[in-house]
mmCIF file of C-alpha atoms in Angstrom:
data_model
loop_
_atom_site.group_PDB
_atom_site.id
_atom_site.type_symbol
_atom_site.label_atom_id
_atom_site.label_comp_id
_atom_site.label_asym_id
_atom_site.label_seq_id
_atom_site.Cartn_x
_atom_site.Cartn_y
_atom_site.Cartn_z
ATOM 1 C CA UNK P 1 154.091 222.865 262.685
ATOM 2 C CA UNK P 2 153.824 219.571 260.568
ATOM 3 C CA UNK P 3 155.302 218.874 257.552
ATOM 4 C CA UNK P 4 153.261 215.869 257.161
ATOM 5 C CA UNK P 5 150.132 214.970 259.257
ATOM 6 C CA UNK P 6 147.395 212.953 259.363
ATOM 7 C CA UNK P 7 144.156 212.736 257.700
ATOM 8 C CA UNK P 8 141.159 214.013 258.828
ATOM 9 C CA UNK P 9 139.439 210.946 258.837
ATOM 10 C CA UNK P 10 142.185 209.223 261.211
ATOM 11 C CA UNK P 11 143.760 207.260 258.707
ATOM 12 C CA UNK P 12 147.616 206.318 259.205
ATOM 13 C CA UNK P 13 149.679 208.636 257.012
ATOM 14 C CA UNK P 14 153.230 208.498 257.151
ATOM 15 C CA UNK P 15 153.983 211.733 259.254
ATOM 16 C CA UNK P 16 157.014 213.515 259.782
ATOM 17 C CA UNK P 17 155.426 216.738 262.399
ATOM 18 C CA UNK P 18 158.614 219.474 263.141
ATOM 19 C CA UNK P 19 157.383 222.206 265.774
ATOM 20 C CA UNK P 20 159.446 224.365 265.174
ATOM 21 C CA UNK P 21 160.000 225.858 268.760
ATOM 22 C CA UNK P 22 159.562 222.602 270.567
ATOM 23 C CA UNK P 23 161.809 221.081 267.895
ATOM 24 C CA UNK P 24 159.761 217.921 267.715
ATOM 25 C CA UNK P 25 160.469 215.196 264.600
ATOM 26 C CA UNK P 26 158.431 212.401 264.737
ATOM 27 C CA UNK P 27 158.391 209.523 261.173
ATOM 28 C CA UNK P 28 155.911 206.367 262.260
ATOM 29 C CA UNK P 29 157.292 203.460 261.257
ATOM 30 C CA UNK P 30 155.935 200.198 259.118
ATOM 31 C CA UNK P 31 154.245 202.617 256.345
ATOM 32 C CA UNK P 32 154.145 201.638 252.668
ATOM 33 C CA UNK P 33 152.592 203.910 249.758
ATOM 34 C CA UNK P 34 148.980 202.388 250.040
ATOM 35 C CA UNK P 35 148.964 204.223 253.336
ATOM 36 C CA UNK P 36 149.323 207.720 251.894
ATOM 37 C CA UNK P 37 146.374 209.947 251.903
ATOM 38 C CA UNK P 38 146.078 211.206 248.616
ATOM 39 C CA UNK P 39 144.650 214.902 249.866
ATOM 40 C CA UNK P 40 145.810 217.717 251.018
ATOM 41 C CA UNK P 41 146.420 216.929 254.496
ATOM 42 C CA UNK P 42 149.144 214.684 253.450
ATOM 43 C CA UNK P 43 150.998 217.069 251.439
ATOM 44 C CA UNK P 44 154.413 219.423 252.833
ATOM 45 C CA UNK P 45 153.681 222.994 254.040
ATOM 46 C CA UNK P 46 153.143 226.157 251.541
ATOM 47 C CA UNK P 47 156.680 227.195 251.145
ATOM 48 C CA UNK P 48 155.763 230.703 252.390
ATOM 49 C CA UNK P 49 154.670 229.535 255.675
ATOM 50 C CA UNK P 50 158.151 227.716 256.351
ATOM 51 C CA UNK P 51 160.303 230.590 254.958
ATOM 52 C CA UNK P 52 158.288 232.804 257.206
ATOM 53 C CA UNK P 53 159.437 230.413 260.282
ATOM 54 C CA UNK P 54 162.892 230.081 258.867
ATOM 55 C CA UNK P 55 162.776 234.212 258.925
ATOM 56 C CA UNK P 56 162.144 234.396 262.650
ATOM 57 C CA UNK P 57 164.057 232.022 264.212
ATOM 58 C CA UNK P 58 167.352 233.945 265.358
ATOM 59 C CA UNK P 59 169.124 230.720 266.465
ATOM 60 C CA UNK P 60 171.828 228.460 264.436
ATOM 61 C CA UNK P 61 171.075 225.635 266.289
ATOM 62 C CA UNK P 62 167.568 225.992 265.368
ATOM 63 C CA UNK P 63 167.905 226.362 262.091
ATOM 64 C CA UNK P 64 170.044 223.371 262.043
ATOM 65 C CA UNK P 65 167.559 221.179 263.854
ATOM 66 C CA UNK P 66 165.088 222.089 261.096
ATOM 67 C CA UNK P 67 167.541 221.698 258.516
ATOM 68 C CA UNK P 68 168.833 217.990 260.232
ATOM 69 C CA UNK P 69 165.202 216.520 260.376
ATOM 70 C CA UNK P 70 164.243 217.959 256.785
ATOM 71 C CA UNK P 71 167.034 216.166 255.467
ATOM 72 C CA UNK P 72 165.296 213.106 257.705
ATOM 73 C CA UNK P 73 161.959 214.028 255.814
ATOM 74 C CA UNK P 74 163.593 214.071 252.517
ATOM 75 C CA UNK P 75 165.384 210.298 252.661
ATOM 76 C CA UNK P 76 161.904 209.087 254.671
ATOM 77 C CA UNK P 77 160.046 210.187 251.399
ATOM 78 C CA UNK P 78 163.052 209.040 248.960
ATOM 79 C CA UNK P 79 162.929 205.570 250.721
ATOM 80 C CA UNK P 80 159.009 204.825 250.883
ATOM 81 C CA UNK P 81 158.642 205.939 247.244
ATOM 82 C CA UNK P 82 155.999 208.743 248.170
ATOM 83 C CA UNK P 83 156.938 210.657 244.851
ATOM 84 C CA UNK P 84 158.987 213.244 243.197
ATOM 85 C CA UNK P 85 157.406 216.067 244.276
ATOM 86 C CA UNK P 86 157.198 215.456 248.069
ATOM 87 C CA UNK P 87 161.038 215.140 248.077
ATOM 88 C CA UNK P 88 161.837 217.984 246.474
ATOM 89 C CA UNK P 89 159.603 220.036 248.622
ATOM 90 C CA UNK P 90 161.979 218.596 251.552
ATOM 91 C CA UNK P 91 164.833 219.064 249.898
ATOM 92 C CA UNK P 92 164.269 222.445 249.287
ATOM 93 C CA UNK P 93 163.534 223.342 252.811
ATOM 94 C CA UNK P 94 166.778 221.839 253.808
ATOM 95 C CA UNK P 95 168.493 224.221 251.747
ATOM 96 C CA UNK P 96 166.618 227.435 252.600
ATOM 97 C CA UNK P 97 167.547 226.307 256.556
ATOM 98 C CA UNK P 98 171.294 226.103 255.037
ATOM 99 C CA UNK P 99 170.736 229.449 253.672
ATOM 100 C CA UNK P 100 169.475 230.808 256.596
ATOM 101 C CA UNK P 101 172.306 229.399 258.783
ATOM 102 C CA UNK P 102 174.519 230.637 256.198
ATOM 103 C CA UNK P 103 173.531 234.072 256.261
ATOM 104 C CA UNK P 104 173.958 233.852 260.436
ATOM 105 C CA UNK P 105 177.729 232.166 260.354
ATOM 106 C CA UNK P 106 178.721 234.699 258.308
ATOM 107 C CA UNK P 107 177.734 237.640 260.615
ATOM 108 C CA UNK P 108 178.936 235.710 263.601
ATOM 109 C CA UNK P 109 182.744 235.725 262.077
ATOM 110 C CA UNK P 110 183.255 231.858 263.632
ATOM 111 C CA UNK P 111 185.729 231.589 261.149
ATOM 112 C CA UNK P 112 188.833 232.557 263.209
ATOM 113 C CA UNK P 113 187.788 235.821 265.403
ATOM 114 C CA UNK P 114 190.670 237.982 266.677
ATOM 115 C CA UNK P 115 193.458 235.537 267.998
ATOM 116 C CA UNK P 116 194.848 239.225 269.612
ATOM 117 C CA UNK P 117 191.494 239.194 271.587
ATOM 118 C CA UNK P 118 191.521 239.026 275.527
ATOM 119 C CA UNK P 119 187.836 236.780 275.033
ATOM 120 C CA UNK P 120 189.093 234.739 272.565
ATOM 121 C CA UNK P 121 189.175 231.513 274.598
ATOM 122 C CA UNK P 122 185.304 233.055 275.188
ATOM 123 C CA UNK P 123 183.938 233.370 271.887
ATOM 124 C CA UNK P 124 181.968 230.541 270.225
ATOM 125 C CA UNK P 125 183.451 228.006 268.281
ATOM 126 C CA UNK P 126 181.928 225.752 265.195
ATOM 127 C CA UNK P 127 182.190 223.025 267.509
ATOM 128 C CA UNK P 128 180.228 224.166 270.076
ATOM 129 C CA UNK P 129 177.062 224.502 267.545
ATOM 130 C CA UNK P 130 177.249 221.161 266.100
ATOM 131 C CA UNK P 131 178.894 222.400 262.628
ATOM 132 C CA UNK P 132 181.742 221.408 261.010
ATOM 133 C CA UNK P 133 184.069 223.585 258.927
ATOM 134 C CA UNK P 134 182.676 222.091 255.906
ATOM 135 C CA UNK P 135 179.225 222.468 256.684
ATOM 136 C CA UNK P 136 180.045 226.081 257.453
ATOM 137 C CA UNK P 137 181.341 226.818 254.485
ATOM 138 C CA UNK P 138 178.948 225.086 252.197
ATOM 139 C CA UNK P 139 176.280 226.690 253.826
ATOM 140 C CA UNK P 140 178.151 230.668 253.524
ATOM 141 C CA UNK P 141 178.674 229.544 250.076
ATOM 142 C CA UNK P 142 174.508 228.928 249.475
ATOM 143 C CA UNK P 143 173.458 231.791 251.203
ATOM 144 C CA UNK P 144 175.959 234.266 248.964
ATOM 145 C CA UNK P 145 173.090 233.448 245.920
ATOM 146 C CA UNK P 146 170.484 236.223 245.283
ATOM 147 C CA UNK P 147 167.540 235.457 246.800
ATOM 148 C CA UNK P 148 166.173 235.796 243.099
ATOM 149 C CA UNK P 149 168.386 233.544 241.022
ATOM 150 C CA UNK P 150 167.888 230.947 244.388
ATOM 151 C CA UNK P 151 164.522 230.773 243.716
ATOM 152 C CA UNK P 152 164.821 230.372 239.802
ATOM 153 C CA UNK P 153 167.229 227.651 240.463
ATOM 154 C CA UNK P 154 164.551 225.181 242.613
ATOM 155 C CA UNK P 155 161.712 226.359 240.350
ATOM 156 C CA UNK P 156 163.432 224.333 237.428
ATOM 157 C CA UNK P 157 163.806 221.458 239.809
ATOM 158 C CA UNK P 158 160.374 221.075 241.514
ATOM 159 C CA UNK P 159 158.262 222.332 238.671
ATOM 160 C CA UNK P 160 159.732 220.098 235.847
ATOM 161 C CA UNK P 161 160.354 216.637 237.600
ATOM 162 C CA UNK P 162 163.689 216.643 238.170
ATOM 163 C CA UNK P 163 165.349 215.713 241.681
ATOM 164 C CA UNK P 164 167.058 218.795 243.320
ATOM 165 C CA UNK P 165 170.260 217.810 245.338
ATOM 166 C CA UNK P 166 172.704 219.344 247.223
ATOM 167 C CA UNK P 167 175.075 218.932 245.134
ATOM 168 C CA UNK P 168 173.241 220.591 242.056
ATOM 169 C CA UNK P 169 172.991 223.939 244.601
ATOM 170 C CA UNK P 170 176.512 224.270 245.530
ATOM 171 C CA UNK P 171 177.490 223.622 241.626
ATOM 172 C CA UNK P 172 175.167 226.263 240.514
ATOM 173 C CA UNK P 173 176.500 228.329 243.622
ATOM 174 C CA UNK P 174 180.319 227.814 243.015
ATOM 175 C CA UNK P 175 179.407 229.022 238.968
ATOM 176 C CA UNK P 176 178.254 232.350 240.152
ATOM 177 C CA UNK P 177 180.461 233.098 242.915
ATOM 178 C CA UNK P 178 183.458 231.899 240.136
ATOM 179 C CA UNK P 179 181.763 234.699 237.541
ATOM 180 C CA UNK P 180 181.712 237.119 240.227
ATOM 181 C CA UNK P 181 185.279 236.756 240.819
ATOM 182 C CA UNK P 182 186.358 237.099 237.845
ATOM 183 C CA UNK P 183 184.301 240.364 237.159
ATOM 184 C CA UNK P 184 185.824 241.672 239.777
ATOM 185 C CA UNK P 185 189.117 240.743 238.654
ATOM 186 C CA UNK P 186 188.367 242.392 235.128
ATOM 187 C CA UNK P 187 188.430 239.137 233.946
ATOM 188 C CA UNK P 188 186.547 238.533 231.042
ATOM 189 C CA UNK P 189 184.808 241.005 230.421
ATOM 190 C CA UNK P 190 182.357 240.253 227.880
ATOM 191 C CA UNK P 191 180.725 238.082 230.460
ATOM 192 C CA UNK P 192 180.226 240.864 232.513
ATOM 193 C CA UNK P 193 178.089 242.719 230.268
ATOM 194 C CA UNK P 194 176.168 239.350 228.881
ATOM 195 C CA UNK P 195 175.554 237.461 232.242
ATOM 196 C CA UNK P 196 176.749 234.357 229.984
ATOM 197 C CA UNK P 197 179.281 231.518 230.640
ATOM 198 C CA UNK P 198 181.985 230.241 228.609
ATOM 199 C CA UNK P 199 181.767 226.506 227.321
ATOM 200 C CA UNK P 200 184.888 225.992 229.207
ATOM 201 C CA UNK P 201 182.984 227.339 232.752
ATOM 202 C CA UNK P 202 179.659 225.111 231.989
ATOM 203 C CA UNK P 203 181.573 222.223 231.479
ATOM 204 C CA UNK P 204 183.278 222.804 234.993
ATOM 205 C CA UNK P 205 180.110 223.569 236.936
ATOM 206 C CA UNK P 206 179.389 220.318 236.578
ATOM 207 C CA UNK P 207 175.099 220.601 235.953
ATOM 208 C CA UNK P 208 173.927 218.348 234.124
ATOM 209 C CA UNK P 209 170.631 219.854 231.943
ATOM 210 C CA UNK P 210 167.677 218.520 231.214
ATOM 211 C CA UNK P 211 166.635 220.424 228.118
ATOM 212 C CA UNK P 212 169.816 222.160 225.486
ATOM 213 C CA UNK P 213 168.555 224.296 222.897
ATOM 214 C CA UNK P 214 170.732 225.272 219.887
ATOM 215 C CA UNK P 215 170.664 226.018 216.486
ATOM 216 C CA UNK P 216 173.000 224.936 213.782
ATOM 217 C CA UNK P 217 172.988 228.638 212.212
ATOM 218 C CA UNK P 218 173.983 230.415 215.596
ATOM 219 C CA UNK P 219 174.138 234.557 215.314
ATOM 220 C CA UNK P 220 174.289 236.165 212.029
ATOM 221 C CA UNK P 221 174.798 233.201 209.676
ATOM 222 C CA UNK P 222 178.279 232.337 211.688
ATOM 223 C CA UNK P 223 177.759 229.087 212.105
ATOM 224 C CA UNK P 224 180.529 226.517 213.677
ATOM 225 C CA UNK P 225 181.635 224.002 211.697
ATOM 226 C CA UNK P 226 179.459 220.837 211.232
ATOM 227 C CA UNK P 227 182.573 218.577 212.575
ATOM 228 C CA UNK P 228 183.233 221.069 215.488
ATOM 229 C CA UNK P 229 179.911 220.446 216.490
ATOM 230 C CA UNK P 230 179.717 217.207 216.218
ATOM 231 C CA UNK P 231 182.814 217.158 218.369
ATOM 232 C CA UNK P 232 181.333 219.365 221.424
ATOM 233 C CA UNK P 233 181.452 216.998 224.517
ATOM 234 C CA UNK P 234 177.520 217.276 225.138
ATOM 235 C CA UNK P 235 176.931 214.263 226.946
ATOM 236 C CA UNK P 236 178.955 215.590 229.801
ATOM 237 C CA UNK P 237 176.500 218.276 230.301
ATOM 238 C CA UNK P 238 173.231 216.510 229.204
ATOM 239 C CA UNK P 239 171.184 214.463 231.851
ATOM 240 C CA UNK P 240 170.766 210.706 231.679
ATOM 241 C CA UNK P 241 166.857 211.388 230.648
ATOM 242 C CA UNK P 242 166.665 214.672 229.034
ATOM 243 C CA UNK P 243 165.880 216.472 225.576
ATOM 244 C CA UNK P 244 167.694 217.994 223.073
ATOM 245 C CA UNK P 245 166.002 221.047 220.550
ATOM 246 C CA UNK P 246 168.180 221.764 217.851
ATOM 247 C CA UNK P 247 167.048 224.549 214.984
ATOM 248 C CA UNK P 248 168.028 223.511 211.663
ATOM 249 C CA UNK P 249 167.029 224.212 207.955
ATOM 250 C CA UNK P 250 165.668 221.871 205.432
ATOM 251 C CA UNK P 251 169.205 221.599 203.294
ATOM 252 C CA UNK P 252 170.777 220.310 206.468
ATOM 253 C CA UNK P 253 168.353 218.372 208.360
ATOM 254 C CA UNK P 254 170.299 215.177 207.347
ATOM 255 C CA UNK P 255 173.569 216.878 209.379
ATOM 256 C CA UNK P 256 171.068 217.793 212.477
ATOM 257 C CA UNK P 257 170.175 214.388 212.674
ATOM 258 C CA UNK P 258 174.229 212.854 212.806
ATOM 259 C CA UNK P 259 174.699 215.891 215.025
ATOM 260 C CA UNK P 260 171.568 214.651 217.320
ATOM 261 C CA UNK P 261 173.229 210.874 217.426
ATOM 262 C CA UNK P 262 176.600 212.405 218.006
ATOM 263 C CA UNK P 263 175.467 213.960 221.205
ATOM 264 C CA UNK P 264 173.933 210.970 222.383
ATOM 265 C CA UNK P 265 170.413 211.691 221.313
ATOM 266 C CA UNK P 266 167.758 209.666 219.538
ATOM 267 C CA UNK P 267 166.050 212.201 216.708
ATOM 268 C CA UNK P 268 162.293 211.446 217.241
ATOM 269 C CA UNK P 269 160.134 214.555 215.791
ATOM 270 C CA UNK P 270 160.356 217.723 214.404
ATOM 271 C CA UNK P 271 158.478 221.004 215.336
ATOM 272 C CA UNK P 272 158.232 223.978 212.531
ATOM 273 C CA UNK P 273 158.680 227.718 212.477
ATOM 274 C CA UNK P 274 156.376 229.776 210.315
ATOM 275 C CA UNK P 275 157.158 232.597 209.158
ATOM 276 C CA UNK P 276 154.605 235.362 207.212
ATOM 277 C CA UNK P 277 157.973 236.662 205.063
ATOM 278 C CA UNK P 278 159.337 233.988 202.565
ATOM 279 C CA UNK P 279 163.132 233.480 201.526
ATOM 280 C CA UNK P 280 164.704 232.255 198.994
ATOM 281 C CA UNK P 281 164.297 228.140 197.320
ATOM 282 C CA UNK P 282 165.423 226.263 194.710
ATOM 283 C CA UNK P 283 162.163 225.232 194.594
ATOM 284 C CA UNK P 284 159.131 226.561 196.937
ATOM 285 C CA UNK P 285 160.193 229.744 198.111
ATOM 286 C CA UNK P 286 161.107 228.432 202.142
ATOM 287 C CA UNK P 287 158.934 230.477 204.948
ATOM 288 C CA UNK P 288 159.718 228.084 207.549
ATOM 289 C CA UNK P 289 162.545 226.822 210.086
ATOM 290 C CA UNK P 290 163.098 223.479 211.701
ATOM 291 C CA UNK P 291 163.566 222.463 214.917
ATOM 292 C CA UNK P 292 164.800 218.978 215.202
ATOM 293 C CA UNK P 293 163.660 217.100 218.700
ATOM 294 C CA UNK P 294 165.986 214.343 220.296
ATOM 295 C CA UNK P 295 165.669 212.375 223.037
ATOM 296 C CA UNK P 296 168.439 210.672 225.274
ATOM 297 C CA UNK P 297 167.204 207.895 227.648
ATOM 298 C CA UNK P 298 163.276 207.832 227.868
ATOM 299 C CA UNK P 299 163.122 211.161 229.169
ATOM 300 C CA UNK P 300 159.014 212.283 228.943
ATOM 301 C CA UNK P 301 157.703 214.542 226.809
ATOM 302 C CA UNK P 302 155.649 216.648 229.510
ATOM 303 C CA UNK P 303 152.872 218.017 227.439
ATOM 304 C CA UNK P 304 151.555 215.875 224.476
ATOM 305 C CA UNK P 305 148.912 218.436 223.645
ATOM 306 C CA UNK P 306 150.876 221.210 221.971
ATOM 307 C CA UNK P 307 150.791 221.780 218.133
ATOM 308 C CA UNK P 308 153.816 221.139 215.967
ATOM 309 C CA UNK P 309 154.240 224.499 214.348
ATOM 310 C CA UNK P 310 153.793 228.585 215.265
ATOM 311 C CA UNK P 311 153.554 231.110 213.262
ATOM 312 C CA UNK P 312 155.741 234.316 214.204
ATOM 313 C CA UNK P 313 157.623 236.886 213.168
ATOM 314 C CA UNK P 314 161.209 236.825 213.394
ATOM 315 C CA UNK P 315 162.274 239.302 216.543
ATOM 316 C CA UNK P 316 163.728 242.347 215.813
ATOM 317 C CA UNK P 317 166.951 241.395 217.375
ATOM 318 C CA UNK P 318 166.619 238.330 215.610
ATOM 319 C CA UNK P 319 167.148 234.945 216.675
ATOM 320 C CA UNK P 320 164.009 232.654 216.578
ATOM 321 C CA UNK P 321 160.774 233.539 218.840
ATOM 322 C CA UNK P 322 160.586 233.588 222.716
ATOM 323 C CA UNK P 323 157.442 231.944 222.373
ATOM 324 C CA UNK P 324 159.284 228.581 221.174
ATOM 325 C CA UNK P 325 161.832 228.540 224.261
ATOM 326 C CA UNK P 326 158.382 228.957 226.563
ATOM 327 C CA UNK P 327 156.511 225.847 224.812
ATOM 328 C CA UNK P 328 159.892 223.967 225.516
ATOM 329 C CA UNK P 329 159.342 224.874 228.829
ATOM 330 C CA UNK P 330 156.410 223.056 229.052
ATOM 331 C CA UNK P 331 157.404 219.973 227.380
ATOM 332 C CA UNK P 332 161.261 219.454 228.354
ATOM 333 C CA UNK P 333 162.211 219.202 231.813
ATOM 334 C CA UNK P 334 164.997 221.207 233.323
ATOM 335 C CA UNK P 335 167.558 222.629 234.671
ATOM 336 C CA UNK P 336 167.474 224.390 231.065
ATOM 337 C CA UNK P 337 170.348 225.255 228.857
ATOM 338 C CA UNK P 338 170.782 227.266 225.642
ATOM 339 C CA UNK P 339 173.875 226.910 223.761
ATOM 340 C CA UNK P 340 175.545 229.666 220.836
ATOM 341 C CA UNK P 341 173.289 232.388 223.219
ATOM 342 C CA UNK P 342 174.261 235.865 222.759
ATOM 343 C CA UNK P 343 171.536 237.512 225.620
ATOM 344 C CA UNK P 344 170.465 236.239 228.900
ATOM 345 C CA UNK P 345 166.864 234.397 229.042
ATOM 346 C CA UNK P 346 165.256 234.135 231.952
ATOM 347 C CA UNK P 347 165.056 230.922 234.049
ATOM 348 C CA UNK P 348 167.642 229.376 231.424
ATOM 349 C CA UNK P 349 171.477 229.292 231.752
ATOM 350 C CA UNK P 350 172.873 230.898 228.635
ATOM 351 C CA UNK P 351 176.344 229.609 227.369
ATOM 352 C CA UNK P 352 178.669 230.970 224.311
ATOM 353 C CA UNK P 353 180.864 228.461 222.108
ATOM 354 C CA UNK P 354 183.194 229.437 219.955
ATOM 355 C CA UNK P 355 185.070 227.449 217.749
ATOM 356 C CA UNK P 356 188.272 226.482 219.894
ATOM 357 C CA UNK P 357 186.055 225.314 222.699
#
């Protein structure tokens, strides 16, 4: 089975084949980027047809050969500058091999056995398959995610651009497996209920996003302070390129802006909400909301053919429309993060502040 392979035409392409029974790894050497064949043939596997593999193969050590010479595939692609895309595909494979060997150490118990046990100088060690105690319990620690929220994790990785790592996976890992504890603990309990985090828990998982959302009137008109916000440690959580959409009304667009800076972002445009029912003015009667864009490094913005405005109702739960968070989904890349949330969203990790945080 090939991850990469060559063109039909017999053209070098930088090739990288794993046979998965015969457990075969093969990168030529002396290839640059003008050797890449720019169709199909040069492209990683459908995902489906190496989870399918990765679903029969009843062996650690075969999933950890995969899982060694994906990682091989992964730094081959990172080093030769064959694009984004490519390694992330890799890297993803490595980690659903993880996964897999996850879910298999755990069954086997390798973590001790019974010591009282007449075969325990027979039973099989970590040692004997190659894997350290850390690898083991990264791995346990991956394959403890949902199948579900796994696969909405790498979706905001491969789909918007950004590089998926390792490290990202076990952060986002150690976050749920932190929440779950402390549900189980009855500790708090609101975040039970809501599926969301705490400022204090985002800040310690450690992801850095590449799209917050927020709005300076959060909830029913309880809005933090101006200073408080201005004070929120966002650039610990923000990405070196990434975007920042902040909703905002005409009276205080000058504070969204010094709020922007104060975050570390750039304001560069402005998008508009608007909506059939007016409110109150001083002087036109307002039927519309702001939402302030700013930009921190020279992150892209993904789709330059979208409108600057929409016209919706608000929802009857209010808030501002689902429609906006899915057209920032399309122009911001990810992982995605909306701040003051008070429900769940789908594909986006939801955080509350309060005023103290």
């Amino acid at each position: 089975m090939g991850i990469f392979s060559k063109s039909e035409s017999g053209g070098t392409t930088p090739r990288a084949d794993v046979d998965l029974k015969q457990g075969e790894l093969v990168i030529e050497s002396g290839m640059d980027k003008s050797d890449v064949v720019k169709d199909s043939s040069g492209e990683l596997l459908a995902l489906s047809e190496v989870q399918r593999a990765l679903s029969e193969i009843e062996s650690v050590e075969d999933i950890k050969e995969i899982r060694d010479k994906a990682e091989a595939v992964r730094k081959y692609v990172e080093s030769a500058g064959l694009g984004l895309e490519m390694q992330n595909k890799a890297a993803e494979l490595k980690l659903r091999a993880e996964r897999k060997a996850g879910e298999m150490l755990a069954e086997m118990k390798l973590h001790g056995g019974d010591r009282r046990s007449d075969e325990q100088d027979d039973r099989l060690r970590l040692t004997d398959l190659g894997i350290s105690k850390d690898q083991s319990s990264r791995w346990q620690l991956l394959a403890r995610v949902p199948a579900k929220l796994f696969d909405d994790f790498v979706a905001q990785f491969t789909v918007h651009q950004v590089e998926l790592t390792t490290a990202e996976a076990l952060r986002y890992a150690r976050t749920l497996k932190a929440r779950k504890e402390s549900a189980a603990t009855g500790g708090q309990p609101e975040q039970t209920d809501s599926g969301l985090l705490q400022w204090p828990e985002l800040v310690e998982a450690g992801i850095k996003f590449g799209c917050i959302y927020a709005s300076l009137d959060h909830g029913s008109g309880n809005a933090m302070p101006l200073e408080k916000l201005r004070q929120l440690e966002i650039e610990s959580i923000a990405a070196e390129q990434s975007h920042c959409h902040l909703w905002t009304s005409h009276e205080q667009s000058n504070h969204a802006e010094s709020i922007l800076r104060a975050w570390g972002f750039e304001p560069r445009d402005i998008f508009i909400w608007v909506k059939p029912k007016r409110g109150p003015g001083e002087y036109w009667r307002r039927a519309h909301e702001l939402l302030m864009l700013g930009v921190r490094g020279d992150c892209p913005f993904l789709d330059k053919s979208i409108h600057s405005w929409i016209q919706a109702n608000r929802p009857r739960h209010g808030g501002k429309p689902s429609k906006v968070r899915e057209l920032i989904e399309t122009v911001s890349p990810g992982p995605y993060l909306e701040l003051f949330a008070d429900r769940p969203a789908r594909g986006w990790q939801c955080c509350r502040v309060s005023d103290d945080s």
